Amino acid sequence: MVFEKRRPGAVLFDRDGTLIRDVPYNGDPGLVEPMPGAVEALGRLRRADVPVAVVTNQSGVAKGLLSPDEMDQVNAKVEELLGPFDAWAICVHDDADGCTCRKPAPGLVIRAAAVLDVSPRDCVVVGDIGRDMDAARAAGARGILVPTEQTLEEEIERAPEVADDLSDVVERVLSGAEEPVPAVSAPWARAMGWSRW
């Protein structure tokens, strides 16, 4: 699938391992640490009027390893360190729950796009593992993998696009996208709190 070189409707980021360092089932805001380049990358997208959102699996809630309140505190810390996101789409289910939102299913991508009032096909999904790319593919979105030490070799080989880091992602997303596009503003999305399925 070839994506046109134009400004995306939104960039949807995985949280753990992409925006912040991956601490399994983290319920402690004190352990939140941005990934290198995350602040700068998000700043560039915001200055370009590209909506940014988070699409994240948080099965620790279903497993009882952290409470919804602890998850919310961690997400609040993410916003404190990385700035406000235009939407959050969070799956609190486990694999066995059979939901349609848990990545690699497309539900979170579709949900975030709906909140931002853009088509999933106009979105870019950025993540560090194959599940993120599979969710992008299933939703018809453009997927860009940013590998970490935890990313499997086969996930890198199967990825539709691989970036060196978040700065490289922004270069790819904004290159050839000089045409001004009306910015989508969804202030009401902020009032919804975290969108959870």
mmCIF file of C-alpha atoms in Angstrom:
data_model
loop_
_atom_site.group_PDB
_atom_site.id
_atom_site.type_symbol
_atom_site.label_atom_id
_atom_site.label_comp_id
_atom_site.label_asym_id
_atom_site.label_seq_id
_atom_site.Cartn_x
_atom_site.Cartn_y
_atom_site.Cartn_z
ATOM 1 C CA MET A 1 0.000 0.000 0.000
ATOM 2 C CA VAL A 2 1.437 3.361 -1.017
ATOM 3 C CA PHE A 3 0.531 6.345 1.105
ATOM 4 C CA GLU A 4 0.373 9.765 -0.490
ATOM 5 C CA LYS A 5 2.970 12.289 0.573
ATOM 6 C CA ARG A 6 0.684 14.622 2.433
ATOM 7 C CA ARG A 7 0.135 15.786 5.953
ATOM 8 C CA PRO A 8 -1.500 13.042 8.031
ATOM 9 C CA GLY A 9 -4.832 13.573 9.768
ATOM 10 C CA ALA A 10 -3.196 12.472 13.032
ATOM 11 C CA VAL A 11 -0.210 10.581 14.413
ATOM 12 C CA LEU A 12 -1.148 7.862 16.902
ATOM 13 C CA PHE A 13 1.607 6.705 19.235
ATOM 14 C CA ASP A 14 1.949 3.526 21.218
ATOM 15 C CA ARG A 15 2.834 4.465 24.803
ATOM 16 C CA ASP A 16 5.247 1.945 26.345
ATOM 17 C CA GLY A 17 8.503 1.474 24.456
ATOM 18 C CA THR A 18 7.579 4.236 21.993
ATOM 19 C CA LEU A 19 6.811 7.453 23.918
ATOM 20 C CA ILE A 20 8.111 6.338 27.315
ATOM 21 C CA ARG A 21 10.501 3.635 28.430
ATOM 22 C CA ASP A 22 8.731 0.307 28.849
ATOM 23 C CA VAL A 23 8.241 -0.608 32.508
ATOM 24 C CA PRO A 24 5.983 -3.699 32.472
ATOM 25 C CA TYR A 25 2.589 -3.074 34.112
ATOM 26 C CA ASN A 26 3.742 0.248 35.512
ATOM 27 C CA GLY A 27 1.427 1.866 38.067
ATOM 28 C CA ASP A 28 4.041 4.288 39.439
ATOM 29 C CA PRO A 29 4.179 7.775 37.873
ATOM 30 C CA GLY A 30 7.676 8.153 39.301
ATOM 31 C CA LEU A 31 8.959 5.536 36.864
ATOM 32 C CA VAL A 32 7.741 7.383 33.763
ATOM 33 C CA GLU A 33 10.709 8.340 31.586
ATOM 34 C CA PRO A 34 10.309 9.760 28.068
ATOM 35 C CA MET A 35 12.050 7.959 25.213
ATOM 36 C CA PRO A 36 14.909 9.908 23.617
ATOM 37 C CA GLY A 37 13.591 12.579 21.267
ATOM 38 C CA ALA A 38 9.938 12.170 22.300
ATOM 39 C CA VAL A 39 9.494 15.731 23.594
ATOM 40 C CA GLU A 40 11.064 17.244 20.477
ATOM 41 C CA ALA A 41 9.169 14.987 18.059
ATOM 42 C CA LEU A 42 5.809 15.757 19.644
ATOM 43 C CA GLY A 43 6.654 19.457 19.698
ATOM 44 C CA ARG A 44 7.340 19.459 15.957
ATOM 45 C CA LEU A 45 4.064 17.707 15.193
ATOM 46 C CA ARG A 46 2.094 20.096 17.414
ATOM 47 C CA ARG A 47 3.733 23.131 15.795
ATOM 48 C CA ALA A 48 2.734 21.682 12.416
ATOM 49 C CA ASP A 49 -0.877 21.408 13.670
ATOM 50 C CA VAL A 50 -0.888 17.627 13.368
ATOM 51 C CA PRO A 51 -3.080 16.060 16.091
ATOM 52 C CA VAL A 52 -1.274 13.550 18.307
ATOM 53 C CA ALA A 53 -2.870 10.703 20.240
ATOM 54 C CA VAL A 54 -1.942 7.665 22.304
ATOM 55 C CA VAL A 55 -3.183 4.151 21.488
ATOM 56 C CA THR A 56 -2.113 1.731 24.207
ATOM 57 C CA ASN A 57 -2.767 -1.781 25.469
ATOM 58 C CA GLN A 58 -2.871 -1.839 29.285
ATOM 59 C CA SER A 59 -3.706 -5.453 30.114
ATOM 60 C CA GLY A 60 -2.237 -4.988 33.589
ATOM 61 C CA VAL A 61 -5.659 -3.608 34.576
ATOM 62 C CA ALA A 62 -7.436 -6.798 33.460
ATOM 63 C CA LYS A 63 -4.742 -8.890 35.151
ATOM 64 C CA GLY A 64 -5.222 -6.949 38.415
ATOM 65 C CA LEU A 65 -1.573 -5.835 38.407
ATOM 66 C CA LEU A 66 -2.523 -2.165 38.494
ATOM 67 C CA SER A 67 -5.735 -0.270 39.148
ATOM 68 C CA PRO A 68 -7.458 2.051 36.668
ATOM 69 C CA ASP A 69 -6.557 4.919 39.011
ATOM 70 C CA GLU A 70 -2.856 3.973 38.950
ATOM 71 C CA MET A 71 -2.993 3.781 35.149
ATOM 72 C CA ASP A 72 -4.609 7.233 35.038
ATOM 73 C CA GLN A 73 -1.864 8.641 37.277
ATOM 74 C CA VAL A 74 0.806 7.241 34.955
ATOM 75 C CA ASN A 75 -0.981 8.716 31.930
ATOM 76 C CA ALA A 76 -1.243 12.076 33.680
ATOM 77 C CA LYS A 77 2.529 11.953 34.262
ATOM 78 C CA VAL A 78 3.051 11.171 30.564
ATOM 79 C CA GLU A 79 1.123 14.335 29.676
ATOM 80 C CA GLU A 80 3.002 16.349 32.298
ATOM 81 C CA LEU A 81 6.321 15.324 30.704
ATOM 82 C CA LEU A 82 5.320 15.167 27.030
ATOM 83 C CA GLY A 83 2.508 17.717 26.791
ATOM 84 C CA PRO A 84 -1.217 17.234 26.180
ATOM 85 C CA PHE A 85 -2.477 14.674 23.671
ATOM 86 C CA ASP A 86 -5.552 15.281 21.555
ATOM 87 C CA ALA A 87 -6.942 11.827 22.347
ATOM 88 C CA TRP A 88 -6.195 8.704 24.351
ATOM 89 C CA ALA A 89 -7.523 5.283 23.345
ATOM 90 C CA ILE A 90 -6.775 2.617 25.934
ATOM 91 C CA CYS A 91 -7.547 -1.097 25.983
ATOM 92 C CA VAL A 92 -7.652 -2.471 29.529
ATOM 93 C CA HIS A 93 -8.483 -6.036 28.391
ATOM 94 C CA ASP A 94 -6.309 -9.131 28.259
ATOM 95 C CA ASP A 95 -5.725 -11.367 25.225
ATOM 96 C CA ALA A 96 -8.288 -13.899 26.432
ATOM 97 C CA ASP A 97 -11.073 -11.273 26.638
ATOM 98 C CA GLY A 98 -11.641 -11.365 22.881
ATOM 99 C CA CYS A 99 -12.173 -7.609 22.556
ATOM 100 C CA THR A 100 -11.902 -5.666 19.303
ATOM 101 C CA CYS A 101 -9.688 -2.947 20.767
ATOM 102 C CA ARG A 102 -6.569 -4.753 21.978
ATOM 103 C CA LYS A 103 -3.777 -4.427 19.452
ATOM 104 C CA PRO A 104 -3.242 -6.169 16.983
ATOM 105 C CA ALA A 105 -7.003 -5.582 16.533
ATOM 106 C CA PRO A 106 -7.765 -2.194 14.918
ATOM 107 C CA GLY A 107 -10.194 -0.902 17.555
ATOM 108 C CA LEU A 108 -7.880 1.587 19.289
ATOM 109 C CA VAL A 109 -6.796 3.132 16.000
ATOM 110 C CA ILE A 110 -10.410 3.424 14.848
ATOM 111 C CA ARG A 111 -11.442 4.852 18.241
ATOM 112 C CA ALA A 112 -8.702 7.503 18.282
ATOM 113 C CA ALA A 113 -9.438 8.488 14.678
ATOM 114 C CA ALA A 114 -13.145 8.837 15.521
ATOM 115 C CA VAL A 115 -12.419 11.056 18.539
ATOM 116 C CA LEU A 116 -10.199 13.236 16.330
ATOM 117 C CA ASP A 117 -12.769 13.219 13.518
ATOM 118 C CA VAL A 118 -10.314 11.907 10.927
ATOM 119 C CA SER A 119 -10.276 8.739 8.839
ATOM 120 C CA PRO A 120 -8.044 5.887 10.094
ATOM 121 C CA ARG A 121 -6.618 5.895 6.549
ATOM 122 C CA ASP A 122 -5.305 9.401 7.183
ATOM 123 C CA CYS A 123 -3.542 8.342 10.382
ATOM 124 C CA VAL A 124 0.018 7.250 11.041
ATOM 125 C CA VAL A 125 0.500 4.658 13.806
ATOM 126 C CA VAL A 126 3.915 4.677 15.493
ATOM 127 C CA GLY A 127 4.986 1.759 17.665
ATOM 128 C CA ASP A 128 7.819 -0.523 18.708
ATOM 129 C CA ILE A 129 6.367 -3.995 18.130
ATOM 130 C CA GLY A 130 4.516 -6.029 15.531
ATOM 131 C CA ARG A 131 1.159 -5.660 17.291
ATOM 132 C CA ASP A 132 1.268 -1.914 16.622
ATOM 133 C CA MET A 133 1.955 -2.453 12.926
ATOM 134 C CA ASP A 134 -0.746 -5.128 12.675
ATOM 135 C CA ALA A 135 -3.292 -2.771 14.260
ATOM 136 C CA ALA A 136 -2.316 -0.052 11.772
ATOM 137 C CA ARG A 137 -2.631 -2.457 8.860
ATOM 138 C CA ALA A 138 -6.014 -3.749 10.057
ATOM 139 C CA ALA A 139 -7.339 -0.176 10.352
ATOM 140 C CA GLY A 140 -5.963 0.888 6.967
ATOM 141 C CA ALA A 141 -3.515 3.316 8.576
ATOM 142 C CA ARG A 142 0.157 3.888 7.784
ATOM 143 C CA GLY A 143 2.415 2.084 10.260
ATOM 144 C CA ILE A 144 5.933 3.143 11.207
ATOM 145 C CA LEU A 145 7.978 0.871 13.474
ATOM 146 C CA VAL A 146 10.633 2.342 15.774
ATOM 147 C CA PRO A 147 12.533 -0.746 16.974
ATOM 148 C CA THR A 148 13.963 -1.081 20.473
ATOM 149 C CA GLU A 149 16.046 -3.867 21.998
ATOM 150 C CA GLN A 150 12.767 -5.696 22.708
ATOM 151 C CA THR A 151 11.593 -5.617 19.078
ATOM 152 C CA LEU A 152 11.862 -9.021 17.417
ATOM 153 C CA GLU A 153 13.832 -9.376 14.185
ATOM 154 C CA GLU A 154 10.808 -10.803 12.360
ATOM 155 C CA GLU A 155 8.725 -7.813 13.492
ATOM 156 C CA ILE A 156 11.272 -5.495 11.888
ATOM 157 C CA GLU A 157 11.289 -7.546 8.685
ATOM 158 C CA ARG A 158 7.478 -7.523 8.456
ATOM 159 C CA ALA A 159 7.072 -3.811 9.242
ATOM 160 C CA PRO A 160 5.740 -1.680 6.378
ATOM 161 C CA GLU A 161 8.162 1.103 7.330
ATOM 162 C CA VAL A 162 11.021 1.289 9.846
ATOM 163 C CA ALA A 163 12.366 4.512 11.381
ATOM 164 C CA ASP A 164 15.587 5.005 13.325
ATOM 165 C CA ASP A 165 13.925 7.023 16.100
ATOM 166 C CA LEU A 166 11.063 9.425 16.785
ATOM 167 C CA SER A 167 12.892 12.291 15.064
ATOM 168 C CA ASP A 168 13.110 10.155 11.914
ATOM 169 C CA VAL A 169 9.370 9.412 12.223
ATOM 170 C CA VAL A 170 8.538 13.128 12.218
ATOM 171 C CA GLU A 171 10.821 13.745 9.213
ATOM 172 C CA ARG A 172 8.992 11.001 7.313
ATOM 173 C CA VAL A 173 5.552 12.214 8.390
ATOM 174 C CA LEU A 174 6.116 15.880 7.591
ATOM 175 C CA SER A 175 8.279 15.499 4.460
ATOM 176 C CA GLY A 176 6.388 16.426 1.336
ATOM 177 C CA ALA A 177 3.537 17.679 3.503
ATOM 178 C CA GLU A 178 4.007 21.400 3.001
ATOM 179 C CA GLU A 179 0.445 21.888 1.816
ATOM 180 C CA PRO A 180 -1.474 23.526 4.656
ATOM 181 C CA VAL A 181 -4.386 21.404 5.761
ATOM 182 C CA PRO A 182 -7.122 22.647 8.091
ATOM 183 C CA ALA A 183 -6.129 21.665 11.608
ATOM 184 C CA VAL A 184 -8.590 19.406 13.350
ATOM 185 C CA SER A 185 -9.332 20.659 16.826
ATOM 186 C CA ALA A 186 -11.253 18.456 19.206
ATOM 187 C CA PRO A 187 -11.224 20.277 22.551
ATOM 188 C CA TRP A 188 -14.260 18.273 23.625
ATOM 189 C CA ALA A 189 -12.112 15.157 23.473
ATOM 190 C CA ARG A 190 -10.098 16.500 26.407
ATOM 191 C CA ALA A 191 -13.221 16.645 28.543
ATOM 192 C CA MET A 192 -13.897 12.958 27.972
ATOM 193 C CA GLY A 193 -10.922 11.876 30.048
ATOM 194 C CA TRP A 194 -9.172 8.736 28.860
ATOM 195 C CA SER A 195 -11.263 6.866 26.269
ATOM 196 C CA ARG A 196 -11.487 3.320 27.531
ATOM 197 C CA TRP A 197 -13.135 0.300 26.006
#
